[in-house]
Coordinates of C-alpha atoms and ligand atoms in Angstrom, one line a residue:
M78 CA 98.0 104.8 156.2
F79 CA 95.3 104.7 153.6
W80 CA 97.0 107.5 151.7
S81 CA 100.5 106.0 151.6
I82 CA 98.9 102.8 150.0
I83 CA 97.1 105.2 147.6
L84 CA 100.6 106.6 146.9
A85 CA 102.5 103.6 146.5
L86 CA 99.7 102.4 144.3
V87 CA 100.0 105.7 142.0
L88 CA 103.7 105.4 141.7
L89 CA 103.6 101.6 141.2
G90 CA 101.1 102.4 138.2
L91 CA 103.3 105.0 136.9
I92 CA 106.4 103.0 136.9
W93 CA 104.4 100.2 134.9
T94 CA 103.2 102.5 132.5
V95 CA 106.7 103.7 131.7
I96 CA 107.8 100.2 131.7
R97 CA 105.3 99.3 129.1
E98 CA 106.6 101.6 126.5
G99 CA 106.6 100.1 123.4
H100 CA 103.1 99.3 122.8
P101 CA 102.1 99.0 119.3
L102 CA 99.7 102.0 119.3
D103 CA 102.5 104.4 120.9
K104 CA 103.7 104.4 117.1
L105 CA 100.7 106.7 115.9
P106 CA 100.7 110.4 116.7
G107 CA 98.9 112.1 119.4
P108 CA 99.1 114.8 122.2
K109 CA 102.7 114.2 124.2
R110 CA 102.9 111.2 126.4
P111 CA 105.6 111.5 129.2
V112 CA 104.9 109.4 131.8
V113 CA 101.3 110.0 132.9
G114 CA 100.3 110.3 129.3
S115 CA 98.1 113.0 128.1
I116 CA 96.3 113.8 131.1
L117 CA 97.6 117.5 131.3
E118 CA 96.0 118.0 128.2
F119 CA 92.5 117.7 129.9
I120 CA 93.3 119.2 133.3
G121 CA 91.2 122.3 133.8
S122 CA 89.2 121.5 130.7
N123 CA 85.5 121.5 130.2
P124 CA 83.1 119.9 128.0
R125 CA 83.2 122.8 125.4
K126 CA 87.0 123.1 125.4
L127 CA 87.1 119.0 125.2
F128 CA 85.0 119.2 122.1
E129 CA 87.1 121.7 120.4
L130 CA 90.3 119.9 121.4
Q131 CA 88.9 116.7 119.8
R132 CA 88.2 118.4 116.3
K133 CA 91.7 120.1 116.7
F134 CA 93.3 116.8 117.3
A135 CA 91.6 115.1 114.2
K136 CA 92.8 118.1 112.1
F137 CA 96.4 118.2 113.4
Y138 CA 97.0 114.5 113.8
G139 CA 95.3 113.3 110.8
D140 CA 93.3 110.0 110.5
R141 CA 94.5 108.0 113.5
Y142 CA 95.6 109.4 116.6
V143 CA 96.3 108.0 120.1
V144 CA 95.4 109.5 123.5
R145 CA 97.5 107.9 126.6
I146 CA 96.0 108.4 130.0
L147 CA 98.0 106.5 132.5
K148 CA 97.8 102.8 131.1
R149 CA 95.1 103.5 128.8
R150 CA 95.6 103.8 125.1
I151 CA 92.6 105.2 123.2
L152 CA 93.1 105.3 119.7
H153 CA 90.8 107.9 117.9
V154 CA 89.7 107.5 114.1
H155 CA 87.6 109.4 111.6
N156 CA 88.5 107.7 108.4
P157 CA 85.8 105.6 106.7
N158 CA 88.5 102.5 105.8
D159 CA 89.1 102.4 109.6
I160 CA 85.8 102.9 110.9
E161 CA 84.5 100.0 108.5
V162 CA 87.4 97.6 110.1
I163 CA 86.1 98.5 113.5
L164 CA 82.6 98.7 113.2
S165 CA 82.3 95.5 111.2
H166 CA 84.3 93.4 113.2
S167 CA 82.3 90.6 114.8
K168 CA 84.3 90.0 117.9
N169 CA 85.0 93.6 119.0
I170 CA 81.6 94.5 120.2
S171 CA 82.4 95.3 124.0
K172 CA 81.3 98.9 124.9
S173 CA 84.3 101.2 126.2
L174 CA 84.7 102.3 130.2
A175 CA 82.7 105.3 129.4
Y176 CA 79.3 103.8 129.1
S177 CA 79.8 101.9 132.4
F178 CA 77.8 105.3 134.1
L179 CA 74.7 104.1 132.3
E180 CA 74.8 100.6 134.0
P181 CA 73.0 101.3 137.3
W182 CA 70.0 102.4 135.4
L183 CA 70.0 100.2 131.9
G184 CA 71.8 97.2 133.6
T185 CA 73.3 95.1 130.8
G186 CA 70.5 95.7 127.9
L187 CA 70.9 95.6 124.5
L188 CA 73.3 98.9 124.3
L189 CA 75.7 97.9 127.1
S190 CA 75.6 94.1 127.2
T191 CA 78.3 92.3 125.2
G192 CA 79.1 88.3 124.0
R193 CA 76.3 85.6 124.3
K194 CA 73.9 87.9 126.3
W195 CA 74.1 90.7 123.4
H196 CA 73.6 88.2 120.5
S197 CA 70.6 86.4 122.1
R198 CA 68.9 89.8 123.1
R199 CA 69.5 91.3 119.6
K200 CA 67.9 88.3 118.1
I201 CA 64.7 88.7 120.4
L202 CA 64.4 92.4 120.0
T203 CA 64.8 92.5 116.3
P204 CA 61.4 91.5 115.4
T205 CA 60.1 94.5 117.5
F206 CA 61.4 96.9 114.7
H207 CA 60.1 95.0 111.8
F208 CA 58.4 97.0 109.1
N209 CA 54.8 95.2 109.8
I210 CA 55.3 95.8 113.8
L211 CA 56.3 99.4 113.3
K212 CA 52.9 100.2 111.3
N213 CA 51.1 99.7 114.8
F214 CA 53.2 102.4 116.1
T215 CA 52.3 105.2 113.4
P216 CA 48.8 106.3 115.3
V217 CA 50.9 107.1 118.3
L218 CA 53.4 109.2 116.4
E219 CA 50.9 110.8 114.5
E220 CA 48.6 111.4 117.5
K221 CA 52.0 113.1 119.4
S222 CA 52.8 115.3 116.4
T223 CA 49.1 116.5 115.9
N224 CA 49.3 117.3 119.8
L225 CA 52.5 119.3 119.3
V226 CA 50.5 120.9 116.4
R227 CA 47.5 121.8 118.4
Y228 CA 50.0 123.2 121.4
L229 CA 51.7 125.7 118.9
R230 CA 48.6 126.8 117.3
Q231 CA 47.0 127.7 120.3
A232 CA 50.3 129.5 121.3
G233 CA 49.7 131.6 118.2
R234 CA 52.8 133.5 116.3
R235 CA 55.3 132.9 118.8
E236 CA 59.3 132.3 119.3
H237 CA 59.8 129.0 121.3
D238 CA 62.8 127.4 122.8
L239 CA 63.2 124.1 120.8
F240 CA 64.9 121.6 122.9
P241 CA 62.5 121.5 125.9
L242 CA 59.4 121.7 123.5
I243 CA 60.6 118.7 121.4
S244 CA 62.0 116.6 124.2
D245 CA 58.5 116.3 125.9
V246 CA 56.9 115.2 122.4
T247 CA 59.4 112.2 122.0
L248 CA 59.5 111.3 125.7
Y249 CA 55.7 110.9 125.3
A250 CA 56.4 109.0 121.9
I251 CA 58.7 106.4 123.1
C252 CA 57.0 106.1 126.4
E253 CA 53.7 105.0 124.8
T254 CA 55.3 103.0 121.9
A255 CA 57.7 101.1 124.4
M256 CA 55.6 100.6 127.6
G257 CA 52.2 101.4 126.6
T258 CA 52.1 104.6 129.0
Q259 CA 50.3 107.7 128.3
L260 CA 52.5 110.3 130.0
D261 CA 50.7 113.4 128.4
Q262 CA 47.3 112.0 129.5
D263 CA 48.0 110.4 132.6
K264 CA 48.3 112.9 135.4
S265 CA 48.8 110.8 138.1
T266 CA 51.4 111.3 140.6
A267 CA 53.8 108.4 139.5
S268 CA 53.5 109.3 135.6
V269 CA 54.4 112.8 136.6
E270 CA 57.2 111.9 138.6
Y271 CA 58.4 109.4 136.0
K272 CA 58.6 112.1 133.6
Q273 CA 60.5 114.2 135.8
A274 CA 62.8 111.6 136.9
I275 CA 63.9 110.4 133.4
L276 CA 64.7 114.0 132.6
Q277 CA 66.8 114.6 135.9
M278 CA 68.3 111.5 135.3
G279 CA 69.8 112.7 132.2
T280 CA 71.2 115.7 133.7
L281 CA 72.7 114.0 136.5
L282 CA 74.4 111.4 134.1
V283 CA 75.7 114.4 132.1
E284 CA 77.0 116.0 135.5
R285 CA 79.0 113.1 136.0
V286 CA 80.1 112.5 132.5
T287 CA 81.5 116.0 132.5
K288 CA 83.1 116.4 135.8
F289 CA 86.1 113.9 135.7
W290 CA 86.4 113.4 139.5
L291 CA 82.8 112.1 139.7
H292 CA 84.1 109.2 137.5
N293 CA 85.5 107.3 140.4
D294 CA 82.6 105.2 141.8
F295 CA 84.2 105.7 145.4
I296 CA 84.2 109.5 145.2
F297 CA 81.0 109.5 143.2
Q298 CA 78.9 107.6 145.9
R299 CA 80.2 110.2 148.6
T300 CA 78.5 113.0 146.8
A301 CA 75.1 114.8 147.3
I302 CA 74.7 114.2 143.4
F303 CA 74.8 110.4 144.1
Q304 CA 72.0 110.8 146.8
K305 CA 69.9 112.4 144.3
Y306 CA 71.0 109.9 141.6
D307 CA 69.9 107.3 143.7
K308 CA 66.7 108.4 144.4
I309 CA 65.7 109.3 141.0
L310 CA 67.0 105.6 140.0
N311 CA 64.6 104.1 142.3
K312 CA 61.6 106.0 141.1
V313 CA 62.5 105.1 137.2
H314 CA 63.2 101.2 138.3
S315 CA 60.0 101.0 140.5
F316 CA 57.6 102.8 137.8
A317 CA 59.1 100.6 135.0
D318 CA 58.4 97.7 137.3
E319 CA 54.9 98.4 137.9
V320 CA 54.2 99.0 134.3
I321 CA 55.7 95.7 133.3
L322 CA 54.0 94.0 136.1
E323 CA 50.3 95.4 135.3
R324 CA 50.7 95.0 131.5
K325 CA 51.6 91.3 132.3
K326 CA 48.5 90.7 134.5
Q327 CA 46.3 92.4 131.8
R328 CA 47.6 90.0 129.3
T329 CA 47.0 87.0 131.4
Q330 CA 43.4 88.2 132.1
N331 CA 42.9 89.6 128.4
G332 CA 45.1 87.0 126.6
A333 CA 47.7 88.2 124.2
C334 CA 46.0 90.6 121.4
D335 CA 47.3 93.6 119.7
E336 CA 44.9 95.7 121.8
T337 CA 44.4 95.1 125.6
E338 CA 42.1 96.9 128.1
D339 CA 43.2 98.5 131.3
A340 CA 41.4 98.1 134.7
V341 CA 38.9 100.6 133.7
G342 CA 38.3 98.9 130.5
K343 CA 39.9 101.6 128.2
K344 CA 41.5 100.0 125.0
K345 CA 45.4 100.1 125.2
R346 CA 47.2 99.9 122.1
M347 CA 50.1 97.5 121.5
A348 CA 53.5 98.3 123.0
M349 CA 56.9 97.0 122.6
L350 CA 56.7 95.7 126.1
D351 CA 53.9 93.3 124.8
L352 CA 56.5 91.7 122.4
L353 CA 58.8 91.5 125.2
L354 CA 56.3 89.8 127.3
E355 CA 55.4 87.4 124.4
A356 CA 59.2 86.5 124.6
E357 CA 58.8 85.9 128.2
S358 CA 56.0 83.3 128.1
K359 CA 58.2 81.4 125.6
G360 CA 61.0 81.4 128.2
E361 CA 63.2 83.6 126.1
I362 CA 63.8 86.5 128.4
D363 CA 62.9 87.1 132.2
L364 CA 61.2 90.2 134.0
A365 CA 64.5 91.8 134.9
G366 CA 65.6 91.3 131.5
I367 CA 62.5 92.9 130.2
R368 CA 63.1 95.8 132.7
E369 CA 66.6 96.3 131.3
E370 CA 65.2 96.4 127.6
V371 CA 62.7 98.9 128.5
N372 CA 64.9 101.3 130.2
T373 CA 67.2 101.1 127.4
F374 CA 64.6 102.1 124.7
M375 CA 63.5 104.8 127.1
F376 CA 67.2 106.3 127.1
E377 CA 68.4 105.6 123.9
G378 CA 64.6 106.6 122.1
H379 CA 64.0 109.9 123.5
D380 CA 67.1 112.0 123.9
T381 CA 68.6 111.0 120.5
T382 CA 65.4 111.9 118.4
A383 CA 65.0 115.2 120.4
T384 CA 68.4 116.4 119.3
A385 CA 68.1 115.3 116.0
L386 CA 64.7 117.3 115.6
T387 CA 65.9 120.4 117.3
F388 CA 68.8 120.8 115.1
G389 CA 66.5 120.0 112.1
L390 CA 64.0 122.5 112.7
M391 CA 67.0 125.2 113.4
L392 CA 68.2 124.2 110.0
L393 CA 64.8 124.2 108.4
A394 CA 64.2 127.7 109.7
D395 CA 67.3 129.0 108.6
H396 CA 66.8 127.9 105.0
E397 CA 63.4 129.2 103.5
E398 CA 64.0 127.6 100.5
V399 CA 64.6 124.0 101.9
Q400 CA 61.4 124.4 103.9
E401 CA 59.3 125.5 100.9
R402 CA 60.7 122.3 98.9
V403 CA 59.5 120.2 102.2
R404 CA 56.1 121.8 102.3
E405 CA 55.3 121.1 98.4
E406 CA 56.5 117.8 98.7
I407 CA 54.2 117.2 101.9
E408 CA 51.1 118.9 99.6
R409 CA 51.9 116.6 96.6
V410 CA 52.4 113.3 98.5
V411 CA 50.1 113.7 101.5
G412 CA 47.6 116.4 100.8
S413 CA 45.3 116.8 103.8
R414 CA 45.1 113.4 104.7
V415 CA 46.7 111.8 107.9
P416 CA 49.9 110.5 106.4
T417 CA 50.0 106.9 106.6
M418 CA 53.4 104.7 106.8
T419 CA 53.6 104.5 103.2
D420 CA 53.1 108.1 102.6
L421 CA 56.2 108.9 105.1
G422 CA 58.1 106.4 103.3
E423 CA 57.3 108.5 99.9
L424 CA 58.8 111.7 101.5
K425 CA 62.3 111.6 99.9
Y426 CA 63.0 115.3 100.2
L427 CA 62.2 115.2 103.8
E428 CA 64.3 112.2 104.5
A429 CA 67.3 113.9 102.8
V430 CA 66.7 116.9 105.1
I431 CA 66.9 114.6 108.2
K432 CA 69.7 112.9 106.6
E433 CA 71.5 116.0 106.2
T434 CA 70.7 117.3 109.6
L435 CA 72.5 114.0 111.2
R436 CA 75.3 114.3 109.1
L437 CA 75.9 117.8 110.4
Y438 CA 74.9 117.0 113.9
P439 CA 74.7 113.3 114.5
S440 CA 72.9 112.9 117.7
V441 CA 75.4 110.3 118.9
P442 CA 78.8 112.2 117.8
F443 CA 81.2 109.1 118.9
I444 CA 81.0 105.4 119.8
A445 CA 83.6 103.9 121.7
R446 CA 84.8 99.9 122.2
T447 CA 87.0 98.3 124.6
I448 CA 89.0 95.9 122.4
T449 CA 88.8 92.0 123.3
E450 CA 90.6 90.4 120.8
D451 CA 93.7 91.9 118.9
F452 CA 93.2 93.0 115.2
M453 CA 95.1 95.0 112.6
L454 CA 94.1 98.2 111.3
G455 CA 96.1 98.3 108.1
D456 CA 99.6 97.6 109.2
I457 CA 99.2 98.7 112.9
M458 CA 98.1 96.0 115.4
V459 CA 95.6 97.1 117.8
P460 CA 96.0 95.0 120.8
K461 CA 93.4 93.4 123.1
N462 CA 92.5 95.7 126.2
S463 CA 93.1 98.9 124.4
E464 CA 90.1 101.4 123.7
V465 CA 88.8 102.7 120.3
A466 CA 86.8 105.8 119.5
V467 CA 84.9 106.5 116.2
H468 CA 84.2 109.9 115.7
I469 CA 81.1 110.0 113.7
Y470 CA 81.0 113.8 113.8
D471 CA 84.4 114.1 112.1
V472 CA 83.8 111.5 109.4
H473 CA 80.6 113.4 108.7
R474 CA 82.6 116.7 108.0
R475 CA 85.7 115.3 105.9
P476 CA 85.8 117.9 102.8
E477 CA 86.9 115.4 100.5
I478 CA 83.8 113.4 101.0
Y479 CA 81.4 116.3 101.6
P480 CA 82.5 119.4 99.7
E481 CA 81.9 122.4 101.8
P482 CA 81.2 120.2 105.0
D483 CA 79.7 122.8 107.4
V484 CA 77.0 123.8 104.6
F485 CA 73.7 122.2 105.1
K486 CA 72.7 120.7 101.6
P487 CA 70.1 118.0 102.0
E488 CA 70.6 117.5 97.7
R489 CA 73.9 115.4 98.8
F490 CA 71.2 112.7 99.8
L491 CA 69.4 112.7 96.6
N492 CA 70.3 111.9 92.7
G493 CA 72.0 108.6 94.1
T494 CA 75.2 110.2 95.1
T495 CA 77.6 107.1 96.0
R496 CA 80.1 107.2 98.7
H497 CA 82.0 104.8 100.8
N498 CA 79.5 102.9 103.3
Y499 CA 81.0 103.9 106.1
A500 CA 81.3 107.6 105.2
Y501 CA 77.6 108.4 106.7
V502 CA 77.1 106.3 110.2
P503 CA 74.5 108.4 112.4
F504 CA 73.3 105.1 113.4
S505 CA 76.6 103.3 113.6
A506 CA 76.6 100.3 111.3
G507 CA 78.0 96.8 111.5
P508 CA 76.7 94.1 114.1
R509 CA 76.0 96.6 116.8
N510 CA 74.1 99.5 114.6
C511 CA 71.0 101.1 115.9
I512 CA 68.1 98.9 116.3
G513 CA 65.7 101.8 116.5
Q514 CA 66.8 103.7 113.5
R515 CA 63.8 102.9 111.1
F516 CA 61.5 103.9 114.2
A517 CA 63.7 107.0 114.8
M518 CA 63.3 108.1 111.0
L519 CA 59.5 107.1 111.0
E520 CA 59.0 109.5 114.0
M521 CA 61.3 112.3 112.8
K522 CA 59.3 112.4 109.7
S523 CA 56.0 112.2 111.1
I524 CA 56.8 115.2 113.6
L525 CA 58.4 117.3 110.7
C526 CA 55.7 116.4 108.4
E527 CA 53.1 117.9 110.5
V528 CA 55.2 120.9 111.6
C529 CA 56.1 122.1 108.3
R530 CA 52.6 121.8 106.8
N531 CA 51.1 123.9 109.4
F532 CA 53.9 126.4 110.0
K533 CA 56.5 128.4 108.4
L534 CA 59.7 128.4 110.9
L535 CA 61.6 131.6 111.3
P536 CA 65.1 131.9 112.8
R537 CA 66.1 134.3 115.6
T538 CA 69.2 135.3 114.0
K539 CA 69.8 134.1 110.3
G540 CA 73.1 132.0 109.8
W541 CA 73.7 131.6 113.6
R542 CA 75.0 128.2 114.5
P543 CA 75.3 127.0 118.2
A544 CA 78.4 126.1 120.0
L545 CA 78.4 122.4 120.5
V546 CA 79.2 119.9 123.3
S547 CA 79.3 116.3 123.5
D548 CA 77.6 114.2 126.6
L549 CA 75.4 111.6 126.7
V550 CA 74.1 113.2 122.9
L551 CA 75.5 116.1 121.0
R552 CA 74.1 119.2 122.5
S553 CA 74.1 122.8 121.7
T554 CA 75.5 125.0 124.6
D555 CA 72.9 127.6 123.9
H556 CA 69.1 127.9 123.9
I557 CA 67.9 127.4 120.0
Y558 CA 65.0 129.4 119.4
V559 CA 62.6 129.5 116.3
T560 CA 59.6 131.2 115.4
F561 CA 56.3 129.2 114.4
E562 CA 54.1 131.1 112.3
P563 CA 50.9 129.5 111.8
R564 CA 50.1 128.9 107.9
T565 CA 46.7 130.5 107.3
S566 CA 45.1 127.2 106.2
E567 CA 45.9 123.8 107.5
L568 CA 46.9 121.4 104.4
Ligands
HEM165 C1 67.9 110.1 115.7 C2 67.8 109.0 116.5 C3 68.9 108.0 117.0 C4 70.2 108.0 116.8 C5 71.1 109.0 115.9 C6 70.5 106.7 117.1 C7 71.9 106.5 117.3 C8 72.6 105.1 117.5 C9 73.9 104.8 117.6 C10 75.1 105.5 116.8 C11 74.1 103.7 118.1 C12 75.5 102.8 118.4 C13 75.8 103.1 119.8 C14 77.0 102.5 120.3 O1 77.7 101.7 119.6 O2 77.4 102.7 121.4 C15 72.6 103.2 118.6 C16 72.5 102.1 119.3 C17 71.1 101.8 119.8 N1 70.0 102.3 119.5 FE1 69.7 104.0 118.6 N2 69.5 106.0 117.6 C18 68.7 106.8 117.4 C19 67.3 106.4 118.1 C20 67.0 105.2 118.8 C21 65.7 104.8 119.0 C22 64.4 105.6 118.7 C23 66.0 103.7 119.7 C24 64.7 102.8 120.4 C25 63.4 102.7 120.1 C26 67.2 103.5 119.7 C27 67.6 102.3 120.3 C28 69.0 101.8 120.4 C29 69.5 100.6 121.0 C30 68.8 99.4 121.5 C31 71.0 100.5 120.6 C32 71.6 99.3 121.0 C33 71.9 98.4 120.0 C34 72.9 97.4 119.9 O3 74.0 97.7 120.7 O4 72.6 96.0 119.7 N3 67.6 104.0 119.1 N4 71.8 104.2 118.3

């Protein structure tokens, strides 16, 4: 009986799909769409093949193409003019179905929310990333950078697997700046388990994203992966809840100030959480909302920067002349001092290196929206309920905008070169752009500044480039190894 109903529903779905031919997006090119759409293209695929297929489609079908899966139409774009129309739209700000896997963890925090909730949260959270507030976070970023340097110096001249090394640093940095918790110092069971849980959470979500049969909640909830996921989710939520409640208690006892004291009288630096608790005291957000935002910062603020730094260090190791120029700039601007936020702002060449890294390897290679209001894209009407995917990776490698697009040339971001405003969008653009971009740039500069003035970086194989896949962020399928050779004198 059960299977007959399922079969009947599938058949009805197919018939409905055929009847609905004449959808405005069906005029656009794309892989063949008989009855079930392009589904056959993807069966038996894997993340690597999928990544390659998307690049192939962009070249073969041109600026706009449509992939149809049963009744879903997904419009794919990678032309700056189209990207501008989509990302600057004030109403079409809802995320697509693909993001829903994150909801049990992040709730409808800033990344996933839409409509009035998103507007109100964005207003509350924007001041958290203001220049004057970011200044408070520089000591934490500097401390995490020097801890990394100390660890690498103790290891001596040695090759390191970059991603796990850097991912620890960015996790420690965001945990302390967002929640005020020092995961690298605090060896309590709860902290150790939280760190492991955050890393495992990423792995399990990737497993779900990349195995299409796990996309269905009914099937997913009956797998061993779900049991594990559920256990980890509980750990992540209860750790965040405890930190939030403890911090709230301290604020009530000590009053709101930039530095609070914990139970044993140790000074605690201001964290993003303090600003959220401030908003809570004014009735702008409740504790459940704070939990959503803290979890969102932990997710958005750690993997993205770790990925960018990993690719950045790989490219620096492979380009000795660029590395030397970075080192000279640090010597000239910062010397042997601890860099201030102003110093970091003046490292223009290092900034160009980071920008060029994010052009070639955007941590978020595509973003996707569900269309809630019909809109025109040139002469094409994009109707409500269709989905749009903006391929940041592809627009960043368009040869007419970036000659020799696969070559690493930080100079592209110097000398005031002008290009279309939406031709470079690693942090997205428009109303839903990345709220943490200034924080991310500061963190990446701080870490690269300390590493480059203390080490010469050497590649394992000159000119080697990893194969890529896209899951929660852009990833290399291979481990990336770089040798860190201590410079004789520290700057
Ligand atoms: C290299 C580092 C980073 C990159 C490349 C990056 C990129 C992006 C992109 C492309 C989006 C838009 C996502 C979408 O529309 O689906 C986004 C949104 C967001 N990012 Fe980042 N991000 C980075 C670091 C950070 C950091 C460090 C934080 C927090 C501390 C952060 C917090 C957020 C949040 C909360 C959103 C949602 C904003 C909204 O919808 O209003 N990101 N980021």
